[in-house]
Short mmCIF file of C-alpha atoms and ligand atoms in Angstrom, two decimals:
data_model
loop_
_atom_site.label_atom_id
_atom_site.label_comp_id
_atom_site.label_asym_id
_atom_site.label_seq_id
_atom_site.Cartn_x
_atom_site.Cartn_y
_atom_site.Cartn_z
CA MET A 1 -1.59 3.43 20.80
CA ALA A 2 2.12 3.31 20.22
CA ILE A 3 4.24 3.44 17.10
CA GLU A 4 5.08 -0.18 16.28
CA ARG A 5 7.00 -2.10 13.65
CA THR A 6 5.71 -5.24 11.99
CA PHE A 7 7.05 -7.69 9.46
CA SER A 8 5.42 -8.32 6.08
CA ILE A 9 6.01 -10.63 3.13
CA ILE A 10 4.55 -10.10 -0.33
CA LYS A 11 4.24 -13.76 -1.30
CA PRO A 12 5.12 -15.59 -4.55
CA ASP A 13 1.58 -15.57 -5.99
CA ALA A 14 1.61 -11.75 -5.80
CA THR A 15 5.16 -11.07 -7.03
CA LYS A 16 4.51 -13.45 -9.94
CA ARG A 17 1.40 -11.48 -10.97
CA ASN A 18 3.26 -8.14 -10.68
CA LEU A 19 1.10 -6.95 -7.77
CA THR A 20 3.90 -5.66 -5.49
CA GLY A 21 3.14 -1.97 -6.08
CA LYS A 22 -0.63 -2.36 -5.66
CA ILE A 23 -0.09 -4.14 -2.33
CA ILE A 24 2.42 -1.56 -1.09
CA ALA A 25 -0.11 1.18 -1.99
CA LYS A 26 -2.63 -0.43 0.36
CA PHE A 27 -0.07 -0.40 3.20
CA GLU A 28 0.82 3.23 2.56
CA ASP A 29 -2.82 4.29 2.21
CA ALA A 30 -3.43 2.80 5.67
CA GLY A 31 -0.66 4.97 7.16
CA LEU A 32 2.02 2.27 7.33
CA ARG A 33 5.52 3.40 6.34
CA ILE A 34 8.07 1.09 4.75
CA VAL A 35 11.25 1.30 6.82
CA ALA A 36 12.97 -1.70 5.19
CA SER A 37 12.34 -3.64 1.99
CA LYS A 38 14.12 -6.23 -0.12
CA ARG A 39 13.28 -8.73 -2.80
CA ILE A 40 14.70 -12.20 -2.10
CA HIS A 41 14.26 -15.77 -3.23
CA MET A 42 13.89 -17.74 0.01
CA SER A 43 15.82 -20.96 0.47
CA LYS A 44 14.01 -24.09 1.61
CA GLU A 45 15.88 -23.90 4.93
CA GLN A 46 14.77 -20.29 5.46
CA ALA A 47 11.12 -21.07 4.65
CA GLU A 48 11.10 -24.11 6.94
CA ALA A 49 12.64 -22.14 9.79
CA PHE A 50 10.43 -19.06 9.26
CA TYR A 51 7.23 -21.16 9.30
CA GLY A 52 8.56 -23.59 11.97
CA VAL A 53 5.52 -22.89 14.16
CA HIS A 54 3.40 -24.67 11.51
CA LYS A 55 5.72 -27.68 11.03
CA ASP A 56 3.19 -30.23 12.30
CA ARG A 57 0.27 -28.89 10.24
CA PRO A 58 -0.84 -30.94 7.22
CA PHE A 59 -0.19 -28.07 4.82
CA PHE A 60 3.43 -27.43 5.95
CA GLY A 61 5.15 -29.04 2.94
CA GLU A 62 2.85 -27.25 0.51
CA LEU A 63 3.41 -23.94 2.32
CA VAL A 64 7.21 -24.24 2.16
CA ASP A 65 7.16 -25.28 -1.52
CA PHE A 66 4.93 -22.31 -2.32
CA MET A 67 7.11 -19.81 -0.44
CA ILE A 68 10.21 -20.86 -2.39
CA SER A 69 8.47 -21.07 -5.78
CA GLU A 70 9.11 -17.44 -6.80
CA PRO A 71 10.78 -14.36 -5.27
CA VAL A 72 9.13 -12.57 -2.35
CA VAL A 73 9.38 -9.03 -0.99
CA VAL A 74 10.17 -8.89 2.72
CA GLN A 75 9.43 -5.59 4.46
CA VAL A 76 9.24 -3.85 7.79
CA LEU A 77 6.20 -1.59 8.19
CA GLU A 78 6.01 1.12 10.83
CA GLY A 79 3.09 3.11 12.19
CA GLU A 80 0.47 3.57 14.91
CA ASP A 81 -0.66 0.11 15.99
CA ALA A 82 1.16 -1.32 12.96
CA ILE A 83 0.77 -5.00 13.84
CA ALA A 84 -3.04 -4.92 14.06
CA LYS A 85 -3.34 -2.35 11.25
CA ASN A 86 -1.36 -4.55 8.87
CA ARG A 87 -3.53 -7.57 9.75
CA GLU A 88 -6.59 -5.43 8.93
CA VAL A 89 -5.14 -4.37 5.56
CA MET A 90 -4.25 -8.02 4.80
CA GLY A 91 -7.72 -9.47 5.54
CA ALA A 92 -8.60 -12.97 6.75
CA THR A 93 -6.26 -15.91 6.00
CA ASN A 94 -8.95 -17.46 3.79
CA PRO A 95 -9.74 -14.95 1.00
CA ALA A 96 -13.33 -16.22 0.91
CA GLU A 97 -13.70 -14.69 4.39
CA ALA A 98 -11.67 -11.51 3.79
CA ALA A 99 -13.38 -8.11 4.07
CA GLU A 100 -13.89 -5.82 1.06
CA GLY A 101 -10.87 -3.76 0.08
CA THR A 102 -8.33 -5.98 1.86
CA VAL A 103 -5.26 -7.36 0.07
CA ARG A 104 -6.49 -10.93 0.35
CA LYS A 105 -10.02 -10.10 -0.83
CA ASP A 106 -8.68 -8.26 -3.86
CA PHE A 107 -5.70 -10.44 -4.78
CA ALA A 108 -5.42 -13.81 -2.98
CA LEU A 109 -5.96 -16.96 -5.03
CA SER A 110 -6.66 -19.41 -2.19
CA ILE A 111 -6.09 -20.00 1.53
CA GLY A 112 -2.55 -21.13 0.70
CA GLU A 113 -1.70 -18.66 -2.05
CA ASN A 114 -2.91 -15.67 -0.09
CA SER A 115 -0.56 -12.90 -1.27
CA VAL A 116 0.77 -11.60 2.06
CA HIS A 117 2.21 -12.57 5.42
CA GLY A 118 2.01 -10.31 8.48
CA SER A 119 3.22 -10.74 12.06
CA ASP A 120 0.47 -11.53 14.56
CA ALA A 121 1.91 -10.12 17.84
CA PRO A 122 4.75 -7.91 19.17
CA GLU A 123 6.95 -10.93 20.01
CA THR A 124 6.58 -12.53 16.58
CA ALA A 125 7.07 -9.16 14.86
CA ALA A 126 10.41 -8.68 16.67
CA GLU A 127 11.54 -12.23 15.86
CA GLU A 128 10.48 -12.08 12.22
CA ILE A 129 12.13 -8.68 11.61
CA LYS A 130 15.39 -10.07 13.07
CA PHE A 131 15.11 -13.19 10.92
CA PHE A 132 15.43 -11.15 7.69
CA PHE A 133 16.95 -7.75 8.60
CA SER A 134 19.92 -6.38 10.50
CA ASP A 135 19.44 -3.23 12.60
CA ALA A 136 21.38 -1.23 10.01
CA GLU A 137 18.81 -2.13 7.32
CA LEU A 138 15.94 -0.54 9.28
CA VAL A 139 15.76 3.08 8.20
CA GLY A 140 12.91 4.92 9.91
P1 DAT B 1 -1.91 -15.99 8.49
O1 DAT B 1 -1.00 -15.98 7.29
O2 DAT B 1 -3.22 -15.28 8.22
O3 DAT B 1 -1.24 -15.50 9.74
P2 DAT B 1 -1.65 -18.68 9.60
O4 DAT B 1 -0.54 -18.14 10.45
O5 DAT B 1 -2.75 -19.43 10.29
O6 DAT B 1 -2.33 -17.52 8.73
O7 DAT B 1 -1.06 -19.66 8.48
C1 DAT B 1 0.15 -19.33 7.82
C2 DAT B 1 0.00 -19.63 6.36
O8 DAT B 1 -0.18 -21.03 6.17
C3 DAT B 1 -1.23 -19.00 5.69
O9 DAT B 1 -1.02 -17.67 5.30
C4 DAT B 1 -1.42 -19.90 4.51
C5 DAT B 1 -1.05 -21.27 5.06
N1 DAT B 1 -2.27 -21.96 5.54
C6 DAT B 1 -2.94 -21.74 6.70
N2 DAT B 1 -4.01 -22.54 6.81
C7 DAT B 1 -4.01 -23.30 5.67
C8 DAT B 1 -4.85 -24.33 5.17
N3 DAT B 1 -5.93 -24.75 5.87
N4 DAT B 1 -4.54 -24.87 3.96
C9 DAT B 1 -3.46 -24.47 3.26
N5 DAT B 1 -2.62 -23.49 3.69
C10 DAT B 1 -2.89 -22.92 4.87
MG1 MG B 2 0.25 -16.30 10.90
#
């Protein structure tokens, strides 16, 4: 296993309920290190571009509106096998199917308002990190 970097978003439902620290604790407890972090309010254009892969799905409009409804915390997480590890810490997309102790099991409100985003593969991790961070902002 190699040291990887992955991209994470703490979503509006979680920032609104003041859960940022509790979610970061789960990342850190799993051995993921935060090498970049900022709180932003995404524009509609950013949200549409970031989730462009889902543009033809029926929930796209709802997803974009949700992502711009409140601030989010965008982060880069680093560690052994970070992409898969983060997906494990997050839990299944649908909180009803998420394993015990995962972020989504503990905090998500619904399949849409599911508290966190995480990259799903090395290529998407690289693209998503670049979308929000310059190289100078990544401090390992
Ligand atoms: P994940 O966030 O687990 O990678 P995904 O990439 O399939 O899941 O979908 C991206 C986001 O879109 C997901 O976090 C929440 C929203 N979404 C997915 N399926 C949905 C559905 N059936 N209804 C409403 N929102 C959905
Ligand atoms: Mg996804």
